Amino acid sequence: MIQKAEYEFYMNKCIELARIAKERGDSPVGSILVKNNTIVGEGIEGGKTFKDITYHSEIEAIRDATKSLNTSDLSDCILFSTHEPCIMCSYAIRHHKINTIVFAIPVNDVGGYSSKFKVLEDLSVKKWGSTPKIIKGILEKECLALHE
C-alpha cells in the first residue's frame, strides 16, 4: 500500500514533467504510471507542440507503459497526474484497466471524474470492469502554481 509521502514523491515527478511541457509552450501537465513502486511510463503534455490533441500526458504515459511492459493490461498500475484525466484520457484509462488514479487538480468541465461525463465511474461498459480508485488533491497547491 502506498503512503502519502510516496504519493507526493510520484506527484513531484509529474510536476517535473509538467514543467517541461510548460517550458515548451504546452499546458503544464505531467503524468506517470507506477507498477510495484517502479515508474513504467512517463508522459508530457504535447498537444500544442505536436499539433495533435491526443498528446495528453496521461495517454503518453500509457503509450510508454504499454511499450515498456509489452502489454495493454495495466491493471497493476497506478496513474499519477498533475491534472484530473479528461474524458478522452479516462476512456484510455478504463480500456487499459488502470486500477488507481492519483491527481492534483480537477478539470471540472471535461474531467472524467468531476464533469457530467463521469467515464471513470461508469459501470455501463461491461468490458471495463470495476471502476478505478480515485485519490485527488495530492500537491494541489504546487500543481496550481504551475499555471502562474
PDB file of C-alpha atoms in Angstrom:
ATOM      1  CA  MET A   1       0.000   0.000   0.000  1.00  0.00           C
ATOM      2  CA  ILE A   2       1.387   3.384  -0.997  1.00  0.00           C
ATOM      3  CA  GLN A   3       1.606   6.010   1.757  1.00  0.00           C
ATOM      4  CA  LYS A   4       1.047   9.774   1.462  1.00  0.00           C
ATOM      5  CA  ALA A   5       4.787  10.501   1.238  1.00  0.00           C
ATOM      6  CA  GLU A   6       5.018   8.115  -1.715  1.00  0.00           C
ATOM      7  CA  TYR A   7       2.053   9.809  -3.405  1.00  0.00           C
ATOM      8  CA  GLU A   8       3.870  13.109  -3.022  1.00  0.00           C
ATOM      9  CA  PHE A   9       7.136  11.608  -4.327  1.00  0.00           C
ATOM     10  CA  TYR A  10       5.445  10.424  -7.511  1.00  0.00           C
ATOM     11  CA  MET A  11       3.437  13.634  -7.891  1.00  0.00           C
ATOM     12  CA  ASN A  12       6.693  15.600  -7.705  1.00  0.00           C
ATOM     13  CA  LYS A  13       7.911  13.519 -10.654  1.00  0.00           C
ATOM     14  CA  CYS A  14       4.749  14.569 -12.513  1.00  0.00           C
ATOM     15  CA  ILE A  15       5.438  18.208 -11.649  1.00  0.00           C
ATOM     16  CA  GLU A  16       8.934  17.885 -13.164  1.00  0.00           C
ATOM     17  CA  LEU A  17       7.354  16.610 -16.399  1.00  0.00           C
ATOM     18  CA  ALA A  18       4.727  19.363 -16.304  1.00  0.00           C
ATOM     19  CA  ARG A  19       7.485  21.988 -16.097  1.00  0.00           C
ATOM     20  CA  ILE A  20       8.982  20.598 -19.324  1.00  0.00           C
ATOM     21  CA  ALA A  21       5.582  20.905 -21.000  1.00  0.00           C
ATOM     22  CA  LYS A  22       5.175  24.469 -19.768  1.00  0.00           C
ATOM     23  CA  GLU A  23       8.674  25.462 -20.933  1.00  0.00           C
ATOM     24  CA  ARG A  24       7.905  24.349 -24.475  1.00  0.00           C
ATOM     25  CA  GLY A  25       4.543  26.145 -24.557  1.00  0.00           C
ATOM     26  CA  ASP A  26       2.167  23.299 -23.740  1.00  0.00           C
ATOM     27  CA  SER A  27      -0.253  23.074 -20.837  1.00  0.00           C
ATOM     28  CA  PRO A  28       1.688  22.227 -17.657  1.00  0.00           C
ATOM     29  CA  VAL A  29       0.598  18.620 -17.262  1.00  0.00           C
ATOM     30  CA  GLY A  30       2.764  15.622 -16.465  1.00  0.00           C
ATOM     31  CA  SER A  31       1.826  12.006 -15.775  1.00  0.00           C
ATOM     32  CA  ILE A  32       3.487   8.758 -14.782  1.00  0.00           C
ATOM     33  CA  LEU A  33       2.425   5.143 -14.400  1.00  0.00           C
ATOM     34  CA  VAL A  34       3.799   3.158 -11.476  1.00  0.00           C
ATOM     35  CA  LYS A  35       3.876  -0.617 -11.074  1.00  0.00           C
ATOM     36  CA  ASN A  36       5.350  -2.248  -7.972  1.00  0.00           C
ATOM     37  CA  ASN A  37       6.923   1.065  -6.887  1.00  0.00           C
ATOM     38  CA  THR A  38       8.674   1.454 -10.263  1.00  0.00           C
ATOM     39  CA  ILE A  39       7.886   4.113 -12.843  1.00  0.00           C
ATOM     40  CA  VAL A  40       6.969   2.210 -16.013  1.00  0.00           C
ATOM     41  CA  GLY A  41       5.598   5.078 -18.094  1.00  0.00           C
ATOM     42  CA  GLU A  42       6.003   8.848 -18.368  1.00  0.00           C
ATOM     43  CA  GLY A  43       4.017  11.404 -20.283  1.00  0.00           C
ATOM     44  CA  ILE A  44       4.386  15.098 -21.031  1.00  0.00           C
ATOM     45  CA  GLU A  45       1.553  17.202 -22.413  1.00  0.00           C
ATOM     46  CA  GLY A  46       2.251  17.929 -26.067  1.00  0.00           C
ATOM     47  CA  GLY A  47      -0.941  18.991 -27.851  1.00  0.00           C
ATOM     48  CA  LYS A  48       0.450  22.351 -28.983  1.00  0.00           C
ATOM     49  CA  THR A  49       3.948  21.055 -29.717  1.00  0.00           C
ATOM     50  CA  PHE A  50       2.696  18.204 -31.908  1.00  0.00           C
ATOM     51  CA  LYS A  51      -0.489  19.966 -33.082  1.00  0.00           C
ATOM     52  CA  ASP A  52      -2.438  16.872 -32.039  1.00  0.00           C
ATOM     53  CA  ILE A  53      -4.921  16.806 -29.162  1.00  0.00           C
ATOM     54  CA  THR A  54      -4.171  13.133 -28.416  1.00  0.00           C
ATOM     55  CA  TYR A  55      -0.774  14.108 -26.978  1.00  0.00           C
ATOM     56  CA  HIS A  56      -2.165  14.400 -23.458  1.00  0.00           C
ATOM     57  CA  SER A  57       0.308  13.416 -20.765  1.00  0.00           C
ATOM     58  CA  GLU A  58      -1.860  10.565 -19.492  1.00  0.00           C
ATOM     59  CA  ILE A  59      -2.097   8.984 -22.944  1.00  0.00           C
ATOM     60  CA  GLU A  60       1.636   9.436 -23.468  1.00  0.00           C
ATOM     61  CA  ALA A  61       2.308   7.729 -20.119  1.00  0.00           C
ATOM     62  CA  ILE A  62       0.007   4.862 -21.130  1.00  0.00           C
ATOM     63  CA  ARG A  63       1.777   4.536 -24.504  1.00  0.00           C
ATOM     64  CA  ASP A  64       5.145   4.485 -22.743  1.00  0.00           C
ATOM     65  CA  ALA A  65       3.995   1.896 -20.200  1.00  0.00           C
ATOM     66  CA  THR A  66       2.407  -0.456 -22.727  1.00  0.00           C
ATOM     67  CA  LYS A  67       5.631  -0.339 -24.726  1.00  0.00           C
ATOM     68  CA  SER A  68       7.941  -0.897 -21.742  1.00  0.00           C
ATOM     69  CA  LEU A  69       5.762  -3.652 -20.235  1.00  0.00           C
ATOM     70  CA  ASN A  70       4.815  -5.155 -23.620  1.00  0.00           C
ATOM     71  CA  THR A  71       1.159  -5.441 -22.623  1.00  0.00           C
ATOM     72  CA  SER A  72      -2.061  -3.475 -22.872  1.00  0.00           C
ATOM     73  CA  ASP A  73      -3.164  -4.706 -19.438  1.00  0.00           C
ATOM     74  CA  LEU A  74      -2.155  -2.038 -16.937  1.00  0.00           C
ATOM     75  CA  SER A  75      -4.397  -3.307 -14.141  1.00  0.00           C
ATOM     76  CA  ASP A  76      -1.440  -3.489 -11.749  1.00  0.00           C
ATOM     77  CA  CYS A  77      -0.546   0.154 -12.329  1.00  0.00           C
ATOM     78  CA  ILE A  78      -1.293   3.456 -10.639  1.00  0.00           C
ATOM     79  CA  LEU A  79      -1.586   6.588 -12.771  1.00  0.00           C
ATOM     80  CA  PHE A  80      -0.344   9.852 -11.266  1.00  0.00           C
ATOM     81  CA  SER A  81      -1.124  13.156 -12.987  1.00  0.00           C
ATOM     82  CA  THR A  82      -0.920  16.825 -12.125  1.00  0.00           C
ATOM     83  CA  HIS A  83      -4.448  17.226 -13.533  1.00  0.00           C
ATOM     84  CA  GLU A  84      -7.580  15.114 -13.466  1.00  0.00           C
ATOM     85  CA  PRO A  85      -7.692  12.964 -16.601  1.00  0.00           C
ATOM     86  CA  CYS A  86     -10.050  14.379 -19.220  1.00  0.00           C
ATOM     87  CA  ILE A  87     -12.847  12.373 -20.821  1.00  0.00           C
ATOM     88  CA  MET A  88     -10.568  11.164 -23.652  1.00  0.00           C
ATOM     89  CA  CYS A  89      -7.809  10.081 -21.272  1.00  0.00           C
ATOM     90  CA  SER A  90     -10.352   8.493 -18.943  1.00  0.00           C
ATOM     91  CA  TYR A  91     -11.555   6.272 -21.770  1.00  0.00           C
ATOM     92  CA  ALA A  92      -7.957   5.103 -22.351  1.00  0.00           C
ATOM     93  CA  ILE A  93      -7.504   4.549 -18.601  1.00  0.00           C
ATOM     94  CA  ARG A  94     -10.607   2.369 -18.433  1.00  0.00           C
ATOM     95  CA  HIS A  95      -9.661   0.459 -21.590  1.00  0.00           C
ATOM     96  CA  HIS A  96      -6.254  -0.383 -20.107  1.00  0.00           C
ATOM     97  CA  LYS A  97      -7.859  -1.210 -16.722  1.00  0.00           C
ATOM     98  CA  ILE A  98      -5.646   1.078 -14.636  1.00  0.00           C
ATOM     99  CA  ASN A  99      -6.807   0.448 -11.071  1.00  0.00           C
ATOM    100  CA  THR A 100      -5.889   3.682  -9.259  1.00  0.00           C
ATOM    101  CA  ILE A 101      -5.785   7.323 -10.380  1.00  0.00           C
ATOM    102  CA  VAL A 102      -3.988   9.959  -8.291  1.00  0.00           C
ATOM    103  CA  PHE A 103      -4.332  13.573  -9.401  1.00  0.00           C
ATOM    104  CA  ALA A 104      -3.876  17.071  -8.037  1.00  0.00           C
ATOM    105  CA  ILE A 105      -6.198  19.486  -9.862  1.00  0.00           C
ATOM    106  CA  PRO A 106      -9.765  18.831 -11.042  1.00  0.00           C
ATOM    107  CA  VAL A 107     -10.746  19.902 -14.567  1.00  0.00           C
ATOM    108  CA  ASN A 108     -14.467  20.184 -13.981  1.00  0.00           C
ATOM    109  CA  ASP A 109     -15.833  20.829 -17.494  1.00  0.00           C
ATOM    110  CA  VAL A 110     -14.044  17.964 -19.245  1.00  0.00           C
ATOM    111  CA  GLY A 111     -12.829  15.779 -16.387  1.00  0.00           C
ATOM    112  CA  GLY A 112     -13.509  12.072 -16.481  1.00  0.00           C
ATOM    113  CA  TYR A 113     -14.355  12.187 -12.770  1.00  0.00           C
ATOM    114  CA  SER A 114     -15.722  15.640 -11.949  1.00  0.00           C
ATOM    115  CA  SER A 115     -17.650  16.580 -15.106  1.00  0.00           C
ATOM    116  CA  LYS A 116     -21.115  15.341 -16.029  1.00  0.00           C
ATOM    117  CA  PHE A 117     -19.321  12.743 -18.224  1.00  0.00           C
ATOM    118  CA  LYS A 118     -18.060  10.505 -15.417  1.00  0.00           C
ATOM    119  CA  VAL A 119     -16.145   7.991 -17.535  1.00  0.00           C
ATOM    120  CA  LEU A 120     -14.004   6.970 -14.568  1.00  0.00           C
ATOM    121  CA  GLU A 121     -17.121   5.989 -12.586  1.00  0.00           C
ATOM    122  CA  ASP A 122     -19.207   4.478 -15.394  1.00  0.00           C
ATOM    123  CA  LEU A 123     -20.280   0.863 -14.941  1.00  0.00           C
ATOM    124  CA  SER A 124     -22.357   0.540 -18.119  1.00  0.00           C
ATOM    125  CA  VAL A 125     -19.423  -0.638 -20.277  1.00  0.00           C
ATOM    126  CA  LYS A 126     -19.128  -4.212 -19.019  1.00  0.00           C
ATOM    127  CA  LYS A 127     -15.688  -4.942 -20.521  1.00  0.00           C
ATOM    128  CA  TRP A 128     -14.163  -2.134 -18.438  1.00  0.00           C
ATOM    129  CA  GLY A 129     -14.892  -3.997 -15.224  1.00  0.00           C
ATOM    130  CA  SER A 130     -14.700  -2.219 -11.890  1.00  0.00           C
ATOM    131  CA  THR A 131     -14.024   1.486 -11.556  1.00  0.00           C
ATOM    132  CA  PRO A 132     -10.582   2.747 -10.555  1.00  0.00           C
ATOM    133  CA  LYS A 133      -9.885   4.090  -7.096  1.00  0.00           C
ATOM    134  CA  ILE A 134      -9.627   7.901  -7.215  1.00  0.00           C
ATOM    135  CA  ILE A 135      -7.286   9.890  -4.961  1.00  0.00           C
ATOM    136  CA  LYS A 136      -7.407  13.631  -5.538  1.00  0.00           C
ATOM    137  CA  GLY A 137      -5.779  16.778  -4.237  1.00  0.00           C
ATOM    138  CA  ILE A 138      -2.207  15.452  -3.844  1.00  0.00           C
ATOM    139  CA  LEU A 139       0.145  18.500  -4.034  1.00  0.00           C
ATOM    140  CA  GLU A 140      -2.725  20.561  -5.416  1.00  0.00           C
ATOM    141  CA  LYS A 141      -1.171  23.931  -4.464  1.00  0.00           C
ATOM    142  CA  GLU A 142       2.115  23.044  -6.145  1.00  0.00           C
ATOM    143  CA  CYS A 143       0.323  21.961  -9.309  1.00  0.00           C
ATOM    144  CA  LEU A 144      -1.846  25.086  -9.345  1.00  0.00           C
ATOM    145  CA  ALA A 145       1.348  27.148  -9.092  1.00  0.00           C
ATOM    146  CA  LEU A 146       2.441  25.749 -12.478  1.00  0.00           C
ATOM    147  CA  HIS A 147      -0.250  27.936 -14.055  1.00  0.00           C
ATOM    148  CA  GLU A 148       1.186  31.191 -12.694  1.00  0.00           C
TER     149      GLU A 148
END
